[in-house]
PDB file of C-alpha atoms and ligand atoms in Angstrom:
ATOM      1  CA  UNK A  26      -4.157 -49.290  73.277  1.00 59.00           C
ATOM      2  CA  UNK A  27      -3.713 -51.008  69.949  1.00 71.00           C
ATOM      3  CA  UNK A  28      -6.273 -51.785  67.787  1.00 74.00           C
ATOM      4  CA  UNK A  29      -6.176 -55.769  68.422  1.00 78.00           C
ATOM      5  CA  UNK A  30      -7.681 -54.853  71.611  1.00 82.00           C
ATOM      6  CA  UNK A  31     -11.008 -53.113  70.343  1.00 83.00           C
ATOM      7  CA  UNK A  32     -14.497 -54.912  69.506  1.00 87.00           C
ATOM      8  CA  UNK A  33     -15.705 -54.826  66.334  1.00 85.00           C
ATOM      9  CA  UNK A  34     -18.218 -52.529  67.469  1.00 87.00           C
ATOM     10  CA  UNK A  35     -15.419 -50.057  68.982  1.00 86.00           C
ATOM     11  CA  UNK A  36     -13.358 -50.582  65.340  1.00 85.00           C
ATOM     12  CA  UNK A  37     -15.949 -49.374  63.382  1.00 86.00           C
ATOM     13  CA  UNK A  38     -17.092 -46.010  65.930  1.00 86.00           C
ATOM     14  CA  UNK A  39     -13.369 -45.319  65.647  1.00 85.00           C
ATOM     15  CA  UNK A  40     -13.501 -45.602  61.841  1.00 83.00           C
ATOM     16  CA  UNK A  41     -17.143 -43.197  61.684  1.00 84.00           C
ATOM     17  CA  UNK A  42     -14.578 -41.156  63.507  1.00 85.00           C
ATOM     18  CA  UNK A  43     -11.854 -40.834  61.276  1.00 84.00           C
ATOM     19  CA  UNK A  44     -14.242 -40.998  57.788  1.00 83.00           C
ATOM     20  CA  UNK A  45     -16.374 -37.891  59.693  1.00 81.00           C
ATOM     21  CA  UNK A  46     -12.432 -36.015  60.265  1.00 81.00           C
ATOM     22  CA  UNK A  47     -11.540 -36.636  56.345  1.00 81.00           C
ATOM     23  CA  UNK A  48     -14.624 -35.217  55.149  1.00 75.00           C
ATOM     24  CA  UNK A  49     -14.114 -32.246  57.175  1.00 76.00           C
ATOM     25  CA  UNK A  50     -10.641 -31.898  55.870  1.00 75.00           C
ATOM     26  CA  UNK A  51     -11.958 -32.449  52.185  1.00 69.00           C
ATOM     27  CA  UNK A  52     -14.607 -29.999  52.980  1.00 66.00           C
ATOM     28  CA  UNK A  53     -11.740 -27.881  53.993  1.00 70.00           C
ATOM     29  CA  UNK A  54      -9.357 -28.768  51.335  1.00 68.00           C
ATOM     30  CA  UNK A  55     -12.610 -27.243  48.743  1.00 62.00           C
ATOM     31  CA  UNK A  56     -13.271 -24.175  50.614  1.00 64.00           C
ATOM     32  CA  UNK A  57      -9.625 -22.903  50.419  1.00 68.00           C
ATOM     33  CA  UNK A  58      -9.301 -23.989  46.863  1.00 63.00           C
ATOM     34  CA  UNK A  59     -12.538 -21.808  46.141  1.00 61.00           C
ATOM     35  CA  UNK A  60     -11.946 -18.633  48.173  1.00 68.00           C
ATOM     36  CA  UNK A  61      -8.168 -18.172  46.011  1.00 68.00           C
ATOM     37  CA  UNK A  62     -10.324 -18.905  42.691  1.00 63.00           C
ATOM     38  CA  UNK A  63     -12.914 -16.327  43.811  1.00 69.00           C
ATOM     39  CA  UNK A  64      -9.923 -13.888  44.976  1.00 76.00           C
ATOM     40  CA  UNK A  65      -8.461 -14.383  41.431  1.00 71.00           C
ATOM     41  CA  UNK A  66     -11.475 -13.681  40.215  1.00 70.00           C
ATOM     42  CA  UNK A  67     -12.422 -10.158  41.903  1.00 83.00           C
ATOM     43  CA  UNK A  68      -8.646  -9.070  41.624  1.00 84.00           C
ATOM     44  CA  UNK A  69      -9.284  -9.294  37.504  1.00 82.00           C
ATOM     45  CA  UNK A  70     -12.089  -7.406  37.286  1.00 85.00           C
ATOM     46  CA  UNK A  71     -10.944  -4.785  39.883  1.00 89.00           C
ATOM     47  CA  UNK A  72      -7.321  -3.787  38.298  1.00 90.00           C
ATOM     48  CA  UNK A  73      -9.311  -3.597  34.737  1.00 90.00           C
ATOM     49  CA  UNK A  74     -11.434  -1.145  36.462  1.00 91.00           C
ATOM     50  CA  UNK A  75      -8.539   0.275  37.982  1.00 91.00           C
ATOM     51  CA  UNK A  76      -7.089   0.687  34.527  1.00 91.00           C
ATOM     52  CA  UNK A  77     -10.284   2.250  33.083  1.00 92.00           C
ATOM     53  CA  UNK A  78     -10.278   5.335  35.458  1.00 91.00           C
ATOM     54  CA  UNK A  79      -6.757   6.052  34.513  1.00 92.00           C
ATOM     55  CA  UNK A  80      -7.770   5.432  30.670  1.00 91.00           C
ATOM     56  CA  UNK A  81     -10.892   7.799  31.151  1.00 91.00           C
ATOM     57  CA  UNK A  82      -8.834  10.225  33.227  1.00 91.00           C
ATOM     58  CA  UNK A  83      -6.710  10.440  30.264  1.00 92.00           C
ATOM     59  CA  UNK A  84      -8.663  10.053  27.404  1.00 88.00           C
ATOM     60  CA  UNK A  85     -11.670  12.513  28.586  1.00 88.00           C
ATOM     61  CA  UNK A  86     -11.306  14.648  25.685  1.00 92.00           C
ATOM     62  CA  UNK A  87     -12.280  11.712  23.024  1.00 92.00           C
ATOM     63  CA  UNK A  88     -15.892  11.185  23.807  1.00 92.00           C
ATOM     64  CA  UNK A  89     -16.440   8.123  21.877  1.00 93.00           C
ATOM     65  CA  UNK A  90     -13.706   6.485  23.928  1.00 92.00           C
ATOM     66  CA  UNK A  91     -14.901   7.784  27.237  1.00 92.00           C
ATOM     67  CA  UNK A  92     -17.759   5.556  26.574  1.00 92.00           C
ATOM     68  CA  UNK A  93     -16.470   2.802  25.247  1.00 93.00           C
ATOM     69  CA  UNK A  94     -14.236   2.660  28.751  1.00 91.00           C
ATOM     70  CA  UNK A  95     -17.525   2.739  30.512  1.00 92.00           C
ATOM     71  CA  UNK A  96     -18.663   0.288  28.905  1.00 92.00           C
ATOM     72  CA  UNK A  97     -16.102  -2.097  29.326  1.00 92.00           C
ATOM     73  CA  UNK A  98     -15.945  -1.013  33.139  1.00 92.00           C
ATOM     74  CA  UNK A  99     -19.751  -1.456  33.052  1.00 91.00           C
ATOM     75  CA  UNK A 100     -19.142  -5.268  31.871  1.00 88.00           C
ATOM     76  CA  UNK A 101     -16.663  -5.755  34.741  1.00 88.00           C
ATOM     77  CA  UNK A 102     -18.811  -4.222  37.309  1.00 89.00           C
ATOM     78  CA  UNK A 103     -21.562  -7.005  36.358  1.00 84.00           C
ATOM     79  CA  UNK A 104     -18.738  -9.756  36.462  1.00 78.00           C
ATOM     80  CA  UNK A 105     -17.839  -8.181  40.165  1.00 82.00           C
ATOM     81  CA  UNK A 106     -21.791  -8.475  40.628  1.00 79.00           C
ATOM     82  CA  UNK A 107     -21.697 -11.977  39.200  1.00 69.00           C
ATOM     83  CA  UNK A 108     -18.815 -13.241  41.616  1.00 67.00           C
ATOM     84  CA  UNK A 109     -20.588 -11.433  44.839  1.00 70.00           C
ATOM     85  CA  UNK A 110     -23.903 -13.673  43.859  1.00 64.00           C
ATOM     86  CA  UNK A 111     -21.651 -16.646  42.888  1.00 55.00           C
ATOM     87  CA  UNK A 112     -19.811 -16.665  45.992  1.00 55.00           C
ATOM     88  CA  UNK A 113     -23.055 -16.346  48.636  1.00 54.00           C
ATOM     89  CA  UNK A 114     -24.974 -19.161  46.530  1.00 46.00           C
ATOM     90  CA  UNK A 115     -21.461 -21.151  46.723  1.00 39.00           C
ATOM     91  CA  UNK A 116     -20.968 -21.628  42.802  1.00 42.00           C
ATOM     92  CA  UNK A 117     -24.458 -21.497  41.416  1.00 41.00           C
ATOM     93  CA  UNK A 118     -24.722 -21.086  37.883  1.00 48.00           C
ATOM     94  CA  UNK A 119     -24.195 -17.090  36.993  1.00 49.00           C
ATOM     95  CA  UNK A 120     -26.546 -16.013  34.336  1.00 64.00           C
ATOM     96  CA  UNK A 121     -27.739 -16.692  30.956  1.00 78.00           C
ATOM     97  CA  UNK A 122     -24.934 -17.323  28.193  1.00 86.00           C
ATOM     98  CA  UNK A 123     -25.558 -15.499  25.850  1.00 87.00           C
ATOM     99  CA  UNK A 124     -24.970 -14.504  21.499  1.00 91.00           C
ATOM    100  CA  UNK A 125     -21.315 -13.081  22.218  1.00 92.00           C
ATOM    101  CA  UNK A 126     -18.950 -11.959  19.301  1.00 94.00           C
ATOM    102  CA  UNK A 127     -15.678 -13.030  20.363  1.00 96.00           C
ATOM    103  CA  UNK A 128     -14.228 -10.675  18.504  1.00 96.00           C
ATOM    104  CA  UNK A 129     -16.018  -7.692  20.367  1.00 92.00           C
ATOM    105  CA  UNK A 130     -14.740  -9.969  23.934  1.00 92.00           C
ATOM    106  CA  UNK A 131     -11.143  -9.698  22.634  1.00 94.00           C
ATOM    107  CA  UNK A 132     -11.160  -6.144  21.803  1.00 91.00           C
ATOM    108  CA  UNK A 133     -12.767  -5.607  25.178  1.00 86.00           C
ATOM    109  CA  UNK A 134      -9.486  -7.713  26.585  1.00 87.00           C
ATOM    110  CA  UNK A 135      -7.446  -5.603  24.695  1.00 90.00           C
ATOM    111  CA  UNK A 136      -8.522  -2.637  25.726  1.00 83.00           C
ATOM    112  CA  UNK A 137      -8.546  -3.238  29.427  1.00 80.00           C
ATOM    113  CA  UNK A 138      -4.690  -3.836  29.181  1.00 83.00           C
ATOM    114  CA  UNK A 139      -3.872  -1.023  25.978  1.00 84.00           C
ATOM    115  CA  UNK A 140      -2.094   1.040  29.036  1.00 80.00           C
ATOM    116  CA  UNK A 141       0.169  -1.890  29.581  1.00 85.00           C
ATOM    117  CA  UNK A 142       0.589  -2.723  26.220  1.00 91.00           C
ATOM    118  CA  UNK A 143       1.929   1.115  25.413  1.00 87.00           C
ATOM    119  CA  UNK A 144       3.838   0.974  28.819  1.00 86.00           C
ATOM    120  CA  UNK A 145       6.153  -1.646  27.612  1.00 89.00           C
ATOM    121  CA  UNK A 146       6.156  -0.797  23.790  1.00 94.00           C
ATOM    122  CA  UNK A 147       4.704  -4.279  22.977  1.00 97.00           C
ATOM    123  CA  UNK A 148       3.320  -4.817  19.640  1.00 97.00           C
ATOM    124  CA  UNK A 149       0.078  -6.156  19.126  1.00 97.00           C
ATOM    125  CA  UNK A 150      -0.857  -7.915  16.327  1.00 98.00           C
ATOM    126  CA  UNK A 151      -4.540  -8.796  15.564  1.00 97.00           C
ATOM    127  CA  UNK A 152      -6.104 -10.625  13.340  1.00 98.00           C
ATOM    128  CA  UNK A 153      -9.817 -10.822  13.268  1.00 97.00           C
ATOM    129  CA  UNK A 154     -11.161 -11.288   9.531  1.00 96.00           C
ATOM    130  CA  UNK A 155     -14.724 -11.910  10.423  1.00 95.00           C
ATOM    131  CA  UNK A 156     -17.637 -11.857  13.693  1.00 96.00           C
ATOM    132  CA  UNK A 157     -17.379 -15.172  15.408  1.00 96.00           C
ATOM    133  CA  UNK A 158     -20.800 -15.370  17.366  1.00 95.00           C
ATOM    134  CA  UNK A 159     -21.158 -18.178  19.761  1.00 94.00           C
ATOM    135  CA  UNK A 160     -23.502 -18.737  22.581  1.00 92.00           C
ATOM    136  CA  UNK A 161     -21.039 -18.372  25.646  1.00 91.00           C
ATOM    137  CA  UNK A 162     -20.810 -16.820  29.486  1.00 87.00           C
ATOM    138  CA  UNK A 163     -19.397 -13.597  28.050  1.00 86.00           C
ATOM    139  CA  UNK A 164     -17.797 -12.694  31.341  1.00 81.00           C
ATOM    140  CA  UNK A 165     -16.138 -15.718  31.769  1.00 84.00           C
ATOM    141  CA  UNK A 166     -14.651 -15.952  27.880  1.00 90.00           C
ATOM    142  CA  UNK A 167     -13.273 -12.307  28.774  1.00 87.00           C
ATOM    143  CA  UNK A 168     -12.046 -13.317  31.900  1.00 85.00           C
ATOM    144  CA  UNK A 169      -9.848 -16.081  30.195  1.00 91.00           C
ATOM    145  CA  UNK A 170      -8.785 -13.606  27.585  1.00 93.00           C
ATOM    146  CA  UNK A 171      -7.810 -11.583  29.795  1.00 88.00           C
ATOM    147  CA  UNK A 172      -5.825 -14.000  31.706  1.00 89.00           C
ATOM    148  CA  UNK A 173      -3.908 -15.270  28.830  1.00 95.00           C
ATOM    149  CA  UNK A 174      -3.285 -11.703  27.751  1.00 94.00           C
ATOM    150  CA  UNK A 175      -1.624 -11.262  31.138  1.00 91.00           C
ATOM    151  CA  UNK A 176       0.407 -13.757  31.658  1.00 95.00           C
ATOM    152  CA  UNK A 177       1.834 -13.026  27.939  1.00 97.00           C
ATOM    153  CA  UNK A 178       2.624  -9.530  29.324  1.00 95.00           C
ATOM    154  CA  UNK A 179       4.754 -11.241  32.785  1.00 95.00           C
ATOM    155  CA  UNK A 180       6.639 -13.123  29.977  1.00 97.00           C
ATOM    156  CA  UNK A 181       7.899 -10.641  27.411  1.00 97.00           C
ATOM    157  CA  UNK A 182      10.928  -9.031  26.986  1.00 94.00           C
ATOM    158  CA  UNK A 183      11.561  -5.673  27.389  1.00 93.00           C
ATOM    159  CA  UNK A 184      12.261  -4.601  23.763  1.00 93.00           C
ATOM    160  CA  UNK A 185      10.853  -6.199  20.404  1.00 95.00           C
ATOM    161  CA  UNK A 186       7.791  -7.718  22.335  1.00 97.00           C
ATOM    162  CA  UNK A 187       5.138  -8.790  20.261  1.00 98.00           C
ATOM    163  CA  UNK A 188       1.668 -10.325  20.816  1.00 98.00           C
ATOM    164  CA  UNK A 189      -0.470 -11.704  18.212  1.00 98.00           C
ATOM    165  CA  UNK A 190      -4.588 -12.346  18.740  1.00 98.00           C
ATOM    166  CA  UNK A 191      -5.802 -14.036  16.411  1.00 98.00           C
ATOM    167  CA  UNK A 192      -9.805 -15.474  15.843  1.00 98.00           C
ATOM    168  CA  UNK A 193     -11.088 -17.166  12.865  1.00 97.00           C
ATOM    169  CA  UNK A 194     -13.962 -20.103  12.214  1.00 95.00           C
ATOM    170  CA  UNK A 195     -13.434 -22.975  11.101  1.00 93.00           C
ATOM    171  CA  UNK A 196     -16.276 -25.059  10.582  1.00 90.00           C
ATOM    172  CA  UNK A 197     -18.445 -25.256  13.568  1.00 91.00           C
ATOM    173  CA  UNK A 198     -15.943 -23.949  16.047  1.00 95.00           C
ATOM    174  CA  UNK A 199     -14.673 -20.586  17.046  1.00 96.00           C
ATOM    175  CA  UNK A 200     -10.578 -20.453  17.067  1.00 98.00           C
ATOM    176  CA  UNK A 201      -8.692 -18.541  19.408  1.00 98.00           C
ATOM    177  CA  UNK A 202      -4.815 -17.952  19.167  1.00 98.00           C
ATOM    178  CA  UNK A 203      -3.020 -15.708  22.025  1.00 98.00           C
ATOM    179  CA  UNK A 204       1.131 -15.787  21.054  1.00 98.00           C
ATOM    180  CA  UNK A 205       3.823 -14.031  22.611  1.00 98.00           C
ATOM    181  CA  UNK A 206       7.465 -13.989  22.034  1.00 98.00           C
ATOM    182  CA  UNK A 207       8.181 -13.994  25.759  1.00 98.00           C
ATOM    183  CA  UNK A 208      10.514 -16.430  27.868  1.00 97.00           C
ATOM    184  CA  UNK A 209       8.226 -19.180  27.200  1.00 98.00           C
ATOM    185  CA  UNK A 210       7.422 -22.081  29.830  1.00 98.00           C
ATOM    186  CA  UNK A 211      10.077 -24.654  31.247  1.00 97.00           C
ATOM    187  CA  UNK A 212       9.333 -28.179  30.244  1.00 97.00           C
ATOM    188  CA  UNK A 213       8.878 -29.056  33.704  1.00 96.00           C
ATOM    189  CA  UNK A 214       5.718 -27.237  34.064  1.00 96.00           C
ATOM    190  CA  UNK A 215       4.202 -28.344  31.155  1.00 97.00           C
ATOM    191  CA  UNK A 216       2.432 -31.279  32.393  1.00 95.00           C
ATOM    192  CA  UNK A 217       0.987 -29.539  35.796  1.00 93.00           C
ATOM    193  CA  UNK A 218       0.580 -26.490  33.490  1.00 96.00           C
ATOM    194  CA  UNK A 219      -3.192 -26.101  34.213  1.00 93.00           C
ATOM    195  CA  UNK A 220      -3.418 -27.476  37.753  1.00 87.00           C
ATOM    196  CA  UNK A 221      -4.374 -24.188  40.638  1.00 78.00           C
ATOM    197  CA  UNK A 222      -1.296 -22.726  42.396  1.00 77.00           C
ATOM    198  CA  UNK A 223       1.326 -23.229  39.592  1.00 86.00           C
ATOM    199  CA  UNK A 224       3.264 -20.335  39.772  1.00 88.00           C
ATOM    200  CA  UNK A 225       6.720 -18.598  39.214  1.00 94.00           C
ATOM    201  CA  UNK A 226       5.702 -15.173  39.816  1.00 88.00           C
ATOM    202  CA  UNK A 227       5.952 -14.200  43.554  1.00 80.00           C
ATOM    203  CA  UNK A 228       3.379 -12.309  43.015  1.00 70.00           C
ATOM    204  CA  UNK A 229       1.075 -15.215  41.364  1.00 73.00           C
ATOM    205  CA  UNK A 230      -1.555 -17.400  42.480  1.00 73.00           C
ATOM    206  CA  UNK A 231      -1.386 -19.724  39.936  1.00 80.00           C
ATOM    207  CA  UNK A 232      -5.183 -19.794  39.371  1.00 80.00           C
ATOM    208  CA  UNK A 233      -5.290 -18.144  36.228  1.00 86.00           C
ATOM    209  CA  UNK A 234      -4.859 -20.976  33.662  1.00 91.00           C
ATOM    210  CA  UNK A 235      -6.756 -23.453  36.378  1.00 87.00           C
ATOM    211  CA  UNK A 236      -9.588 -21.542  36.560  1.00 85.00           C
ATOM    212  CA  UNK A 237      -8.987 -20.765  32.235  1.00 90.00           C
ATOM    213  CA  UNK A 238      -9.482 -24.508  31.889  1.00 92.00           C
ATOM    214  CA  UNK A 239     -12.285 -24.856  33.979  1.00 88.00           C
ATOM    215  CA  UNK A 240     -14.588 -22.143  32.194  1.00 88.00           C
ATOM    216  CA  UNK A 241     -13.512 -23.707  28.602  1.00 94.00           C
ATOM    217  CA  UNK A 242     -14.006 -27.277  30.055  1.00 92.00           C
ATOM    218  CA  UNK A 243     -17.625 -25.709  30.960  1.00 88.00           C
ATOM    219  CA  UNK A 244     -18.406 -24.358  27.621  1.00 92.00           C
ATOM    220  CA  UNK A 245     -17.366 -27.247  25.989  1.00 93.00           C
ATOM    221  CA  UNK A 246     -14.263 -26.156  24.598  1.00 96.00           C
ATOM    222  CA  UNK A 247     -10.673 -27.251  24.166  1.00 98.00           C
ATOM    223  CA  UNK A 248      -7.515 -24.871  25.522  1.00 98.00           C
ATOM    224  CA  UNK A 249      -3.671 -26.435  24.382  1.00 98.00           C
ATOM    225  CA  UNK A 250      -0.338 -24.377  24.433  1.00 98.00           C
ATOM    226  CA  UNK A 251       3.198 -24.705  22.792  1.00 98.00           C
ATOM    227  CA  UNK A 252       5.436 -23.290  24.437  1.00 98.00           C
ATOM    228  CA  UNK A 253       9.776 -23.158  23.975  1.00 98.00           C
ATOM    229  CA  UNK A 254      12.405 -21.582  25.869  1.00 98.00           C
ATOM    230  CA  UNK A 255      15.061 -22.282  23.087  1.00 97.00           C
ATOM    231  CA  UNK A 256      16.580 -18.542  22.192  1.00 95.00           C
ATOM    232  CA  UNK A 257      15.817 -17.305  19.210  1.00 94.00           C
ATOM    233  CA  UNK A 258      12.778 -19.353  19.109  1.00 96.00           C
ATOM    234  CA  UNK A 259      10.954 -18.500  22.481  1.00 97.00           C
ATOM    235  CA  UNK A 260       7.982 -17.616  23.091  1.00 98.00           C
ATOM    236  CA  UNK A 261       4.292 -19.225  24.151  1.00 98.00           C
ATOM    237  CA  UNK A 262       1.460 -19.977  21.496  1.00 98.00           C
ATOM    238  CA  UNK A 263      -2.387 -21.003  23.605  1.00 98.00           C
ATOM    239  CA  UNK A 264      -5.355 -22.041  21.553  1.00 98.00           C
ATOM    240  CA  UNK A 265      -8.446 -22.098  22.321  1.00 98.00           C
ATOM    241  CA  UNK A 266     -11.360 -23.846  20.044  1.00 97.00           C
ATOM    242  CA  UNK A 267     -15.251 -23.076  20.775  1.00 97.00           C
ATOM    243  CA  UNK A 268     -18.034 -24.942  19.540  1.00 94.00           C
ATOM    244  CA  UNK A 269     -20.034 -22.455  17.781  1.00 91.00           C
ATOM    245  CA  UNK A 270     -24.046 -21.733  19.269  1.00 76.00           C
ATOM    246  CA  UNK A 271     -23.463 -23.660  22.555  1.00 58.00           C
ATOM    247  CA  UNK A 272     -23.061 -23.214  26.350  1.00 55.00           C
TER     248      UNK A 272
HETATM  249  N1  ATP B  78       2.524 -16.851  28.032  1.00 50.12           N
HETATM  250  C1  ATP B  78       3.312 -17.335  28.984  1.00 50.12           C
HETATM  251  N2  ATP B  78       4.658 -17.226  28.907  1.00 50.12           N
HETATM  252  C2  ATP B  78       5.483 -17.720  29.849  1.00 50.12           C
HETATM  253  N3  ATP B  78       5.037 -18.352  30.972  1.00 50.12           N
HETATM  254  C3  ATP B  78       3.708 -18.497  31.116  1.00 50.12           C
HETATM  255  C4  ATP B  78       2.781 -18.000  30.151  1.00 50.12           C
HETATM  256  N4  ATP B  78       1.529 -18.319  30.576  1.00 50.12           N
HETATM  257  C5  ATP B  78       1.683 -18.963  31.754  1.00 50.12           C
HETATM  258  N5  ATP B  78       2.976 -19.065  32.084  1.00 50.12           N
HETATM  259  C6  ATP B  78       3.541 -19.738  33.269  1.00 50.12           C
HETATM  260  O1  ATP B  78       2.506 -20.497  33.854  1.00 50.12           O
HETATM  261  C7  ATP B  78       2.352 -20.146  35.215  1.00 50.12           C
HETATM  262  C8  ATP B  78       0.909 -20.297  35.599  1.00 50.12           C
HETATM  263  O2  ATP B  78       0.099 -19.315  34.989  1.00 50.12           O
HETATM  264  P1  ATP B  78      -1.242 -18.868  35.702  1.00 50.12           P
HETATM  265  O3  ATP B  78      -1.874 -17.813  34.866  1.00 50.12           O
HETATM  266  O4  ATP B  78      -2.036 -20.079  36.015  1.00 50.12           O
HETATM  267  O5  ATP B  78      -0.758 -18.284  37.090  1.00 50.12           O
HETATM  268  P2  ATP B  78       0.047 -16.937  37.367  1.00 50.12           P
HETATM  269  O6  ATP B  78       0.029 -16.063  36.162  1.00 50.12           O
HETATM  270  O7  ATP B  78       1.379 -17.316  37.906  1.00 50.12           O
HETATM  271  O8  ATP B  78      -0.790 -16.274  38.524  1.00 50.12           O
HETATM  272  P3  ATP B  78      -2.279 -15.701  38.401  1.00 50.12           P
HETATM  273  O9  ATP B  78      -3.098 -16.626  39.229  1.00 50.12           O
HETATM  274  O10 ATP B  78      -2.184 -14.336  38.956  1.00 50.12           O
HETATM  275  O11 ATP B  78      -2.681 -15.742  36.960  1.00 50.12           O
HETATM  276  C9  ATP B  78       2.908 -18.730  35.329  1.00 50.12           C
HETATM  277  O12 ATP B  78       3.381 -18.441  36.632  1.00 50.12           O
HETATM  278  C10 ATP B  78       4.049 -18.757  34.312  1.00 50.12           C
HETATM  279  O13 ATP B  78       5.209 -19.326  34.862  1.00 50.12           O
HETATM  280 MG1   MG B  79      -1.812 -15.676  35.138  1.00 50.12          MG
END
C-alpha cells in the first residue's frame, strides 16, 4: 500500500509507530555506548590492582611501600565501588569531590604503571614544583591520568622512551602536561580524536580519551593535544587546565 492511500488518521498512527521504534533504537544506541564506557572503566581500575599485587608481591620487604600499594589499591577498590553504584543508579552522581592534590593523583598514576615504566626502560620525567589543591572527583582525575599515561606507553618506542609529567599553577587554574616521544597521532584522527571508539590498537576500545573529555568537561576543565608524526620530531604533548577550588 503506499502512503497516498492512508487517512490522515492512519498517517499519523503509522508515524507514533515509527517515532516509538527510533526512541527505542536511541534508547539502544545509549545503553551500548554506556556499558563499553563502564567496561573501560572497571578494566582500569582492575589491571592497576592487578599491578599492585605483583608490586606488593615484590616489594614486601620495604614496608613503607607495601602500604603505599595498599593504598593506592585501596583508592581503586572505592573507584570499582563507585562504578558498581554508578552503574545500578544508571549514572548518578558518585560522591563528594573533594580537596585533592593533583600532585599526590599523579604520583598515584605513576605508581600504578612504575612496573611498566621499568619493563620498557622508559624514562620518566616529573616535574611537580609545588601542591596544586583543587576541589575535584579524585577518582575520576586519576582515572584520566591514568589513561593518558597509557596510551603514552602503546605509543613509545622501544629504546630512548621518555615521558614527562608535568603540574604547575598558574593563576587560578591547575596545569597538567602528559608528553611522550612516541609515534605520535596521524592527522587524520585529530579531529575525531576525542569521540568513543577511536581506536588503532586491536586491542582498544577507544573510550579512553572520550570518556577523558567527558570527566574534564564535568569539572569544568579544558583537555588539548599536539601531536606530530614527523621523525625526529614525534611524539604527543596533552594538556589539561583545572580551575582551581571547583567541581
Ligand atoms: N600519546 C599518544 N600517542 C600516540 N597515539 C595516541 C596517544 N594517545 C592516544 N593516541 C591514539 O588515539 C587513539 C584513541 O585513544 P583512546 O585512549 O581514546 O583509546 P585506546 O587507547 O585506543 O583504547 P582504550 O579505550 O583502551 O583507551 C589510540 O588508539 C591511539 O591511536
Ligand atoms: Mg587509551
Amino acid at each position: 500500500m503506499s502512503y497516498d492511500d492512508l487517512t490522515a488518521e492512519e498517517l499519523k498512527e503509522r508515524l507514533s509507530r515509527v517515532e516509538e521504534s527510533l526512541r527505542r533504537c536511541e534508547r539502544l544506541a545509549i545503553a551500548g555506548r554506556y556499558a563499553g564506557a563502564v567496561m573501560h572503566e572497571v578494566n582500569n581500575p582492575l589491571e592497576a590492582i592487578n599491578n599492585l599485587v605483583y608490586l606488593t608481591q615484590r616489594e614486601s620487604h620495604d614496608a613503607e611501600q607495601v602500604r603505599r600499594n595498599m593504598h593506592d589499591a585501596e583508592t581503586q577498590l572505592e573507584r570499582l565501588g563507585e562504578i558498581a553504584r554508578k552503574t545500578l543508579s544508571y549514572y548518578r552522581e558518585e560522591s563528594e569531590a573533594k580537596d585533592s592534590n593533583l600532585v599526590e593523583l599523579a604520583e598515584s598514576a605513576l605508581r600504578i604503571h612504575a612496573h611498566r615504566f621499568s619493563a620498557n626502560s622508559v624514562t620518566v620525567r616529573k616535574h611537580f614544583p609545588q601542591p596544586v589543591v583543587t576541589r575535584v572527583f579524585a577518582g575520576e582525575i586519576l582515572q584520566v591520568f591514568s589513561n593518558l599515561i597509557l596510551n603514552a606507553l602503546d605509543a613509545l618506542p622501544e629504546s630512548n622512551a621518555v615521558l614527562w609529567m608535568r603540574i604547575r599553577m598558574l593563576g587560578e587554574r591547575g596545569h597538567i602536561m602528559i608528553a611522550d616521544n612516541g609515534r605520535g597521532i596521524h592527522p587524520s584522527m585529530h579531529k575525531t580524536l576525542f569521540e568513543p571508539y577511536v581506536t588503532t590498537k586491536s586491542s582498544g576500545t577507544g573510550i579512553g580519551l572520550w570518556l577523558s573529555k567527558r570527566i574534564i568537561d564535568k569539572h569544568r576543565g579544558t583537555i588539548r593535544f599536539r601531536s606530530s608524526q614527523v621523525p625526529g620530531r614525534n611524539g604527543t604533548i596533552f594538556r589539561l587546565s583545572l580551575p582551581l577550588g571547583q567541581a
